[in-house]
Coordinates of C-alpha atoms and ligand atoms in Angstrom, one line a residue:
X1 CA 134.3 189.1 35.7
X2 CA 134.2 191.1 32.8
X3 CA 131.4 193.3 34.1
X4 CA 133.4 194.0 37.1
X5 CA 136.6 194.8 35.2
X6 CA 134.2 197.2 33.2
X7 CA 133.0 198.6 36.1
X8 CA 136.2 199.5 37.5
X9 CA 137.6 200.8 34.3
X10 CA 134.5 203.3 34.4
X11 CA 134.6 204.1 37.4
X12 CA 138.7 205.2 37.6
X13 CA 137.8 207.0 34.2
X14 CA 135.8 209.2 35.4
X15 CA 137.4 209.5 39.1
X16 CA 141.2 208.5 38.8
X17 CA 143.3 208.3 41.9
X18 CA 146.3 209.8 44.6
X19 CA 149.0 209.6 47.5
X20 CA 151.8 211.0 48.8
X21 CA 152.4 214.0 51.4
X22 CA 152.7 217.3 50.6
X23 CA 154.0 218.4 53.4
X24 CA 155.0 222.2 52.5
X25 CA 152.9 224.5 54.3
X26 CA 151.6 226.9 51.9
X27 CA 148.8 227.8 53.8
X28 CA 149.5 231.4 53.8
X29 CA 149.8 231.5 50.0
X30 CA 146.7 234.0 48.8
X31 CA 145.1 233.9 46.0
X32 CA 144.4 237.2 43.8
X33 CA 141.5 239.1 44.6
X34 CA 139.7 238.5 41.5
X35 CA 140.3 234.8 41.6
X36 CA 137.4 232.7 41.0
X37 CA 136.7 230.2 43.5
X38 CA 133.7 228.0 42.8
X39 CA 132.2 224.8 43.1
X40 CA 131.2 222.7 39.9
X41 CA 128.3 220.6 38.5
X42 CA 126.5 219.0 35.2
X43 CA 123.2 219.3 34.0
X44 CA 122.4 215.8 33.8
X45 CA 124.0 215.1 37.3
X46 CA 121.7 217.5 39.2
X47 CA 118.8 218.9 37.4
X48 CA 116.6 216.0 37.0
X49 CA 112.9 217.2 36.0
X50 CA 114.3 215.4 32.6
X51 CA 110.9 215.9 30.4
X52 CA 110.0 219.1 32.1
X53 CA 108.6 222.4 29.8
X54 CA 109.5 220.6 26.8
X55 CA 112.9 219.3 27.6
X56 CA 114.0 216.8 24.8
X57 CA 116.0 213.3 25.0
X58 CA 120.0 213.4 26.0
X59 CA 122.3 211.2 25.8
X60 CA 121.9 209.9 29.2
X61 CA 118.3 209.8 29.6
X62 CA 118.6 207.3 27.1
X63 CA 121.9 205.0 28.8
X64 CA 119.9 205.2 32.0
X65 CA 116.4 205.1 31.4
X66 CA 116.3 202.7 28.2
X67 CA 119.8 201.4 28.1
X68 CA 119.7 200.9 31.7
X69 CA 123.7 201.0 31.9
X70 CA 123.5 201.4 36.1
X71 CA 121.7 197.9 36.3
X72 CA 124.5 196.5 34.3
X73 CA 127.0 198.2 36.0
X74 CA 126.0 198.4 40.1
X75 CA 123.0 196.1 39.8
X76 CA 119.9 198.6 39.7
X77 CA 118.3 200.9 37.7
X78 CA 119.3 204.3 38.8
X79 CA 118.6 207.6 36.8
X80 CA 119.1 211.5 36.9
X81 CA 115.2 211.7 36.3
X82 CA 115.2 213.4 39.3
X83 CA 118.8 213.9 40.3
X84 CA 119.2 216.5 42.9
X85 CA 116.2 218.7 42.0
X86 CA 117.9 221.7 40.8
X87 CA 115.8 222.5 37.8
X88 CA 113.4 223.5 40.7
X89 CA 113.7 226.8 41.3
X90 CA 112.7 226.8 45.4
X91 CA 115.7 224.5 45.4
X92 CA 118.0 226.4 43.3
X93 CA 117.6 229.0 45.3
X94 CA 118.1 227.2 48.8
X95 CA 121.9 225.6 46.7
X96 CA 122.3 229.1 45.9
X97 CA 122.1 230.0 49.8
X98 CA 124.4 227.2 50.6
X99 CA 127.2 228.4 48.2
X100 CA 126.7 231.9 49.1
X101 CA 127.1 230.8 53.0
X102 CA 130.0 228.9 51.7
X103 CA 132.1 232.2 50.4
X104 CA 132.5 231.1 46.2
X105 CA 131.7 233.5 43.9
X106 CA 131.5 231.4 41.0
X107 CA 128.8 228.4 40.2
X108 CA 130.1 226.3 37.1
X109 CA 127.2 224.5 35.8
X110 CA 126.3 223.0 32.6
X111 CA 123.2 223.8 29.7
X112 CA 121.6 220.7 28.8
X113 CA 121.4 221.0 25.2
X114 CA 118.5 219.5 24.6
X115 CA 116.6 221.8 27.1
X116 CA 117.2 224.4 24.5
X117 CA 117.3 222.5 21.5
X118 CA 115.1 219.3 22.0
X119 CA 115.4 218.2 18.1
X120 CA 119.2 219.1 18.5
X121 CA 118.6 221.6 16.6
X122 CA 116.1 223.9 14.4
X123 CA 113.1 225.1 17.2
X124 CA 114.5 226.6 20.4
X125 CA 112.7 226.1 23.6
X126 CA 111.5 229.1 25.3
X127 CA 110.8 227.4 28.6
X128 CA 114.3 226.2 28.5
X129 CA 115.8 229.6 27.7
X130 CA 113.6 230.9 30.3
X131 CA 114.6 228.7 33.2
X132 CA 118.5 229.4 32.6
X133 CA 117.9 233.2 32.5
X134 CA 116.3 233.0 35.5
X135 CA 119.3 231.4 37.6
X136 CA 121.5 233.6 35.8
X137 CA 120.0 236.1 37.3
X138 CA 119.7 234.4 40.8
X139 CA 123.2 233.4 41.0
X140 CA 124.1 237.1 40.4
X141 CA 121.9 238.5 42.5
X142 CA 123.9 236.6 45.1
X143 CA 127.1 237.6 44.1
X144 CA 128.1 234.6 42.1
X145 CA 129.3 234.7 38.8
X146 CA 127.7 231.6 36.4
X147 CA 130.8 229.8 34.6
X148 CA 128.9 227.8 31.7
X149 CA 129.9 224.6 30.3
X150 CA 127.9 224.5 27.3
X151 CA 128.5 220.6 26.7
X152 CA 129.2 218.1 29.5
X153 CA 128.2 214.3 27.9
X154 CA 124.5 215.1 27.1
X155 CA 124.2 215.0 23.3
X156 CA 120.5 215.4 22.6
X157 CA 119.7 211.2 21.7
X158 CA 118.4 212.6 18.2
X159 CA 121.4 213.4 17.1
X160 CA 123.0 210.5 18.5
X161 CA 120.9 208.4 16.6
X162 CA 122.6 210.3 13.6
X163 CA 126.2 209.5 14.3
X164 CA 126.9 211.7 17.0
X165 CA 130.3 213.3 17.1
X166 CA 131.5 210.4 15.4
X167 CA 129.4 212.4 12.2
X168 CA 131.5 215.6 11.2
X169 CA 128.1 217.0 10.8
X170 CA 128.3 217.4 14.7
X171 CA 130.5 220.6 14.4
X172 CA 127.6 222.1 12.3
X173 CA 125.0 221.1 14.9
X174 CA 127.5 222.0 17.6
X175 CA 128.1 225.6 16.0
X176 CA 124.0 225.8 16.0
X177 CA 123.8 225.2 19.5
X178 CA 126.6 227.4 20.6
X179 CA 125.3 230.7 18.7
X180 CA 121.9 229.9 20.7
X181 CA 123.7 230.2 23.9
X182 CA 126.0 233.0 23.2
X183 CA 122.7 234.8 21.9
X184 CA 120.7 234.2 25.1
X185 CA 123.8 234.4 27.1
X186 CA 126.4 235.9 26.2
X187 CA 125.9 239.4 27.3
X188 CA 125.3 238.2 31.4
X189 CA 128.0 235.5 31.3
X190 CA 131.8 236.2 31.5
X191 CA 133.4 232.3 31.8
X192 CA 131.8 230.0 28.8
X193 CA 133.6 226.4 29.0
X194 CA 133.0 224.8 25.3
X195 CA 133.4 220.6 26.3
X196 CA 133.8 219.2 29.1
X197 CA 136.3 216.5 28.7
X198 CA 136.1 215.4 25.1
X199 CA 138.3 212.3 25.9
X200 CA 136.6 211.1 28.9
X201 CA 133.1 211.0 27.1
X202 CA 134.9 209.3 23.8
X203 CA 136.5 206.7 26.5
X204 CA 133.6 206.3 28.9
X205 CA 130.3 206.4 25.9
X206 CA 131.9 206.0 22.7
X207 CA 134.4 203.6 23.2
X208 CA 133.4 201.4 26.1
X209 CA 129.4 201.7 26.7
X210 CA 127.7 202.0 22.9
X211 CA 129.4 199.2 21.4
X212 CA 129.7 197.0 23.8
X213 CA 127.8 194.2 21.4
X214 CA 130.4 195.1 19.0
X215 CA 132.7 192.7 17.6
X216 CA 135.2 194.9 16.5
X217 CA 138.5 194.3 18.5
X218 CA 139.3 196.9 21.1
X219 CA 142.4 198.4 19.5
X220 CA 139.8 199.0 16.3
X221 CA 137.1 200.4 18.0
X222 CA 139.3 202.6 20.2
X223 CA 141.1 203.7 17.2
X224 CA 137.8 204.6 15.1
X225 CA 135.8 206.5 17.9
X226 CA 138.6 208.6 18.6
X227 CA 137.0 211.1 16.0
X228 CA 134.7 211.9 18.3
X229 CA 138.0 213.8 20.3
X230 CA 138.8 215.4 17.1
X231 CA 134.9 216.6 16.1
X232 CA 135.0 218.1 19.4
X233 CA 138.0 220.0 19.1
X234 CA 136.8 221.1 16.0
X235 CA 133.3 222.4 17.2
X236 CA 135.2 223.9 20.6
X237 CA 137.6 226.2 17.8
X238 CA 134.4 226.8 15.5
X239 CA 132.6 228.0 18.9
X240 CA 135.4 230.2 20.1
X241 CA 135.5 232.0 16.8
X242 CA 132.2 232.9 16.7
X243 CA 132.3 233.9 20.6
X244 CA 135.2 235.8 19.9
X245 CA 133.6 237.7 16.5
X246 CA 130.2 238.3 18.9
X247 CA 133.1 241.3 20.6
X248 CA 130.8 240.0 23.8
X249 CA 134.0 241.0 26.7
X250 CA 134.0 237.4 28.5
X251 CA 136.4 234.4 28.0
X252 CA 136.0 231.2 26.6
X253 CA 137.7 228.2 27.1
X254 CA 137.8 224.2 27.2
X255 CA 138.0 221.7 29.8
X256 CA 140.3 218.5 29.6
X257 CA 140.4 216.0 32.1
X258 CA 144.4 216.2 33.1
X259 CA 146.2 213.5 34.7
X260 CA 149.8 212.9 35.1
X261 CA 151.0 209.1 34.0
X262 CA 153.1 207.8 36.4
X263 CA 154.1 203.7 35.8
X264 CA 152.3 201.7 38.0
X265 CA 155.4 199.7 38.9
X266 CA 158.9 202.0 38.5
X267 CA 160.8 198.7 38.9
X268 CA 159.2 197.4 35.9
X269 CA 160.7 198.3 32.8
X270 CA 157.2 197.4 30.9
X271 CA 155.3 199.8 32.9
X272 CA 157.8 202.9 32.8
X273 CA 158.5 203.0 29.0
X274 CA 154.1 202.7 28.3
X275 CA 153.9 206.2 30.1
X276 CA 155.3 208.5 27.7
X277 CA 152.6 206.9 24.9
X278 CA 149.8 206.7 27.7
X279 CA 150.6 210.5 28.5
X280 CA 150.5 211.3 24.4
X281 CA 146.7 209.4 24.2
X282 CA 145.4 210.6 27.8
X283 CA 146.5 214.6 28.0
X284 CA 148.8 215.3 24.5
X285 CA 146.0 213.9 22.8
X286 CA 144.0 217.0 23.6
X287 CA 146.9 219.5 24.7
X288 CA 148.6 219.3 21.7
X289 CA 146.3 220.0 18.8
X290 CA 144.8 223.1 20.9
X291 CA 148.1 224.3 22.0
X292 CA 150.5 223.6 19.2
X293 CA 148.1 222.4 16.2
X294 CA 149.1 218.8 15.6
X295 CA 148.4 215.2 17.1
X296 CA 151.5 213.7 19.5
X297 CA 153.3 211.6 16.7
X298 CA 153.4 208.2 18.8
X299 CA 149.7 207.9 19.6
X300 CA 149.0 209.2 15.9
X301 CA 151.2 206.2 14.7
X302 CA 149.5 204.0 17.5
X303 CA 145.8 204.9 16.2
X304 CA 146.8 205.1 12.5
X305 CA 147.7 201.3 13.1
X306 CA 144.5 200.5 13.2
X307 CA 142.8 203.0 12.0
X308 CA 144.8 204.0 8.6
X309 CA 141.1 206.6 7.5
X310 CA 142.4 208.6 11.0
X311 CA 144.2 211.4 8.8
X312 CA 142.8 215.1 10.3
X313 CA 143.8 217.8 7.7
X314 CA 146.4 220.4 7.8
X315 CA 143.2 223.0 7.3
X316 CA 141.7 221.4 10.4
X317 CA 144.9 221.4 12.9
X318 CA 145.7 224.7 11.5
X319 CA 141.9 225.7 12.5
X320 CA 141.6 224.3 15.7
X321 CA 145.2 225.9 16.8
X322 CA 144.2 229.4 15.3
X323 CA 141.1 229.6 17.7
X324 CA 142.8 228.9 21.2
X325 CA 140.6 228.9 24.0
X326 CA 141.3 232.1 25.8
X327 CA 141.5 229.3 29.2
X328 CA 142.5 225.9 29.4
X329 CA 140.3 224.2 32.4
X330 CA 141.5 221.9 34.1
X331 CA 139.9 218.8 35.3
X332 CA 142.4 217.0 38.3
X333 CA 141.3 214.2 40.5
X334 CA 144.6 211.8 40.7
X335 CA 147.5 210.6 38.6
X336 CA 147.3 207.9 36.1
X337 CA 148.9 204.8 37.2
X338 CA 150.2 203.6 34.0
X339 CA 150.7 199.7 32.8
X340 CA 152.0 197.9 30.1
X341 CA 148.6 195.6 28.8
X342 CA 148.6 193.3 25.6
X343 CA 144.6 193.5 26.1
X344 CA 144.3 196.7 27.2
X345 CA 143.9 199.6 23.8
X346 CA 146.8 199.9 22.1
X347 CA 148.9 197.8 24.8
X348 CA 148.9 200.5 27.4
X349 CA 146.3 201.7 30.6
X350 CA 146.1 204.2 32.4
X351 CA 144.0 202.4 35.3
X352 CA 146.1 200.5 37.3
X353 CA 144.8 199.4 40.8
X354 CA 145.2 201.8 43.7
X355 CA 148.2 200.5 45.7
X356 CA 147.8 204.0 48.2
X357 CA 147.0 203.4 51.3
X358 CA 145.1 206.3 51.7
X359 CA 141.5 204.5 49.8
X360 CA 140.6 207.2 47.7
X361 CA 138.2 205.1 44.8
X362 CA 140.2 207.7 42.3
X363 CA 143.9 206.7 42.6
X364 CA 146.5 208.1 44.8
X365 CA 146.6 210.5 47.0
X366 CA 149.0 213.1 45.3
X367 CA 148.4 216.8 45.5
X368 CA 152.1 217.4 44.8
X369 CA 150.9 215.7 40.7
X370 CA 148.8 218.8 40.6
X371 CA 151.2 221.2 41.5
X372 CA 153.7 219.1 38.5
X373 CA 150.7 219.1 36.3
X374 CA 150.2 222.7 36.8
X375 CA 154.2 223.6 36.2
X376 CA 154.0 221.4 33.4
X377 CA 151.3 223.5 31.3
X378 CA 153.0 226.6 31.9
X379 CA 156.2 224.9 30.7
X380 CA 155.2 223.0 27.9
X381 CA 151.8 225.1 26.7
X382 CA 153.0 228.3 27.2
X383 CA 151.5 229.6 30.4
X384 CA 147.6 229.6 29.2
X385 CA 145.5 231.3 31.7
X386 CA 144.3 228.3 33.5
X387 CA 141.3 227.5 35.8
X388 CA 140.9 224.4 37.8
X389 CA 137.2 223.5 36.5
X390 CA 137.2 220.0 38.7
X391 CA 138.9 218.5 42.2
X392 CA 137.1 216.6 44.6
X393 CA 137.2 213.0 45.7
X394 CA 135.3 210.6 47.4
X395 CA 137.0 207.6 49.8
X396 CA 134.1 204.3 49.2
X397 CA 131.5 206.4 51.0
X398 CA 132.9 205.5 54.3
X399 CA 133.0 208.9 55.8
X400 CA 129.8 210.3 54.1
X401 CA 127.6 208.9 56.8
X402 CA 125.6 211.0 58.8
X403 CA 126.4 210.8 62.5
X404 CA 124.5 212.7 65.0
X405 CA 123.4 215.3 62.1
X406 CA 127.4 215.6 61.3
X407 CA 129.8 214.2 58.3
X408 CA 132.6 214.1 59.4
X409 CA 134.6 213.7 56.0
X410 CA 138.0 214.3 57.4
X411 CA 139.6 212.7 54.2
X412 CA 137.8 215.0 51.6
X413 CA 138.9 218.0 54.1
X414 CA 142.2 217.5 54.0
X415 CA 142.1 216.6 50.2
X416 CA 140.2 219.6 49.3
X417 CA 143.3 221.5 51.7
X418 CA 146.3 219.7 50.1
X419 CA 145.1 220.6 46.5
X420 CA 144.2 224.3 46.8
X421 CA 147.8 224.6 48.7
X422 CA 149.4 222.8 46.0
X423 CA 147.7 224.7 43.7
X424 CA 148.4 228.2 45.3
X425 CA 152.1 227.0 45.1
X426 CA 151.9 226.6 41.6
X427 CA 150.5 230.2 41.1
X428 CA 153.3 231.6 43.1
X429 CA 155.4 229.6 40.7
X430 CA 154.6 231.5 37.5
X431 CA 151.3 229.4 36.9
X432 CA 148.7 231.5 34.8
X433 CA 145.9 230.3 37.3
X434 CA 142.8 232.2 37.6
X435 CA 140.5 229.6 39.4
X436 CA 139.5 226.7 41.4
X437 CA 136.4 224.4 41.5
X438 CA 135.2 222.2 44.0
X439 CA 133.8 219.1 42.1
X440 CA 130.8 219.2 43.5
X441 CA 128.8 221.4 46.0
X442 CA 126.7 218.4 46.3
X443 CA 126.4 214.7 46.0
X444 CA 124.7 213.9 42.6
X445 CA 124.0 211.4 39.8
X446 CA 127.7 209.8 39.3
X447 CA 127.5 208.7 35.7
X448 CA 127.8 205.1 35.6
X449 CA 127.8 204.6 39.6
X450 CA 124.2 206.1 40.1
X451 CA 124.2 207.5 43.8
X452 CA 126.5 204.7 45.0
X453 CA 129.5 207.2 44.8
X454 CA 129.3 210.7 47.2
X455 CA 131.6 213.5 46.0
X456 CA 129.9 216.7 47.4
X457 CA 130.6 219.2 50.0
X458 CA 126.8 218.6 50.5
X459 CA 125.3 215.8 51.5
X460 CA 121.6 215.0 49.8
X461 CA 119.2 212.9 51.4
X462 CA 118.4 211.6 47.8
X463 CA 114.8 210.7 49.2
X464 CA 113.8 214.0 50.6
X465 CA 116.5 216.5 48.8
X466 CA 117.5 217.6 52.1
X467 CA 121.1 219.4 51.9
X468 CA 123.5 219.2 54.9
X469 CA 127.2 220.7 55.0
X470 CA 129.7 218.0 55.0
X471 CA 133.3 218.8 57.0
X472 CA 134.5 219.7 53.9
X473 CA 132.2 222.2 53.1
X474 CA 133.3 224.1 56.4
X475 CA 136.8 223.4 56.0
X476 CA 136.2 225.1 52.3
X477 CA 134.4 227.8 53.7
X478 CA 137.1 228.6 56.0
X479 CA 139.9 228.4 53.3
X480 CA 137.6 231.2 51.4
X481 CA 137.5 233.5 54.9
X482 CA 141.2 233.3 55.2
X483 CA 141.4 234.2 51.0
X484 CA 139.3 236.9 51.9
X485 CA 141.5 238.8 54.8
Ligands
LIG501 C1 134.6 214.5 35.8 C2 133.3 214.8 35.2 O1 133.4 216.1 34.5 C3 132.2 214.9 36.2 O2 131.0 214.9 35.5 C4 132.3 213.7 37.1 O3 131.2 213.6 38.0 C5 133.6 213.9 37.9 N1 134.7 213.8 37.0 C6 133.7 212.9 39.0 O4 133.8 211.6 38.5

């Protein structure tokens, strides 16, 4: 019971859900021509070779190789050892084919720190520098532009074993790592994303999979790992700074995972007053310090409860809103369906079940929450340049079956559709928007779900590597010709 409930919880983290018609027909809504349209990925989700030319332990090598949290989670051991191959330069090259064929001109994809740095820090790894100036170079020999995430969940494990972000020592090692990339980097790249999702990884590995022997109560735990969120924010500002004294001519930004809180029942008066905490703790939480320089006062007050030591200093929100990411990316999958929860953290969750009838495993259906989302920001945050880093979806595998050599993912199609219109509408609104990413050009090693869950435009024949274009990948490619005209 409570593996499955923990499964479930996982899983909606990292995926969320929507529904609901858009039924404007924005089709004809272009796009600026310098707009970056991409697809994304993560290091640890597709690279595999995870000891190659000196790579060190992350993170995740560890939860899946030693931890083994897939067997707890799905039943069997499954690993990004090998992933989707793309360390491997012959297949690198054949993605980099498939995404040229497919009209993007941007590839956001992630350093795996401890390729670079395998202690974490001190010695850099040539081989590892070596390998990412290499498809650099590839990708922009084809046209596309590389958009970097510089950290997307893969802590190297030695530093872990020292804290992790949890140790304020992590913005040091943080600030280490960054100046290595910028160094290496910095004069071929033009898009640098500092974190992927700081409150997803806190929710997803801090919180819920590291202690899970702990017998701390949720509402404690919850309440102490949350310094990992601030830590991150820190070391995001300190890596701006120095990417903004380097004079280097690109942009930097950050990446939130962004989800409108609607109350999973509006007829219950429980669910519909939790939402405006459950929207401070799952987006103000992370808007609010960048953008304005403090902590939402509620979810403060909620944390402080149990955590009274949770007191960031002036000097520190005053820091973190003085270097502003020159983007804010945005990470959009579905809407939170919000519920009032005496067991759940601090009495509120965003995960309620998926009433939709349309069976995405994310949530709802609801492009139109993007396009809010998107109006929102510009409102609220004061119009940041904005670039849609994440949006993709995947419907219990159903439709990503091959059938006479053909996937026909009809319901990722018209997903994919939906939220670039709705998107496109927002931009015509006033939205700063710069950019959209397809999460992900292929399928790939799903965190805590293995290879059980498909999300790509691409899909890998996990045995042989073998790539073939989904519907979606078509239906992408013809959004991208019509851009183009
Ligand atoms: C967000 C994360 O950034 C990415 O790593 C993950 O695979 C997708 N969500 C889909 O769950």
């Amino acid at each position: 019971m409570r593996k499955t409930f923990i499964f479930s919880m996982l899983i909606a983290a990292l995926l969320l859900n929507f529904s609901c018609n858009n039924n404007a027909d924005n089709s004809k809504l272009k796009a600026p021509k310098d707009f970056l349209w991409g697809v994304a990925s993560a290091a640890y989700q597709v690279e595999g070779a995870y000891q190659a030319d000196g790579k060190g332990e992350s993170k995740w090598d560890f939860f899946a190789n030693k931890m083994g949290v897939t067997q707890f989670m799905i039943g069997v051991k499954q690993t990004g050892n090998i992933a989707i191959n793309q360390y491997d330069r012959k297949q690198y090259l054949q993605d980099i084919k498939l995404m040229k064929e497919l009209g993007v001109n941007t590839y956001r994809f992630s350093i795996s720190w401890p390729r670079i740095l395998p202690q974490g820090t001190g010695e850099v790894n040539e081989k590892g520098i070596a390998h990412y100036k290499l498809l650099i170079q590839d990708l922009k020999d084809a046209g596309i532009e590389p958009m970097i995430t510089l950290y997307h969940y893969d802590m190297p494990q030695v530093l872990v074993e020292k804290g992790g972000w949890n140790n304020r020592e992590s913005v040091e090692w943080y600030k280490n790592y960054a100046t290595v990339v910028f160094n290496n980097f910095g004069k071929e790249v033009r898009h640098f994303i500092t974190f992927n999702e700081p409150y997803i990884e806190f929710f997803l590995v801090d919180f819920m999979l590291n202690p899970m022997q702990s017998k701390e109560s949720a509402n404690v735990r919850y309440s102490k790992e949350i310094l990992s969120v601030h830590h991150e924010l820190l070391a995001s500002a300190e890596a701006i700074k120095i990417y903004h004294n380097m004079n280097l001519g690109g942009m930097i930004g950050i990446t939130f995972n962004l989800s409108p809180c609607l109350p999973m029942d509006s007829a219950n008066t429980a669910d519909v007053k939790a939402v405006p905490l459950q929207d401070e703790l799952l987006n103000r939480i992370v808007l609010d310090p960048v953008f304005k320089g403090k902590y939402p006062e509620n979810a403060l007050a909620a944390i402080q409860k149990y955590n009274p030591s949770f007191k960031p200093s002036v000097a520190d929100m005053q820091f973190i809103a003085s270097n502003k990411p020159d983007f804010l990316g945005v990470n959009f999958y579905a809407p939170a369906q919000v519920k009032a929860d005496v067991n759940a953290p601090l009495g509120v969750t965003w995960m309620g079940n998926n009433t939709d009838s349309v069976k995405m495993n994310t949530g709802p259906f609801m492009p139109d929450q993007l396009y809010n989302l998107l109006m929102r920001i510009k409102t609220e945050y004061n119009n940041p340049v904005t670039i849609i880093t994440e949006n993709g979806a995947c419907f219990n595998n159903h439709e990503d079956t091959i059938v006479n050599g053909k996937i026909n993912d009809t319901l990722r199609s018209d997903y994919i559709t939906r939220h670039i219109d709705a998107a496109l509408k927002a931009q015509k609104d006033g939205v700063n928007l710069k950019g959209y990413c397809v999460w992900s050009g292929w399928d790939n090693f799903e965190w805590v779900a293995g290879y059980t869950i498909r999300m790509g435009l691409c899909y890998v024949d996990y045995k042989t590597q073998k790539r073939t274009p989904k519907q979606s990948y078509y239906t992408y490619q013809e959004i991208l010709k019509q851009q183009k005209q």
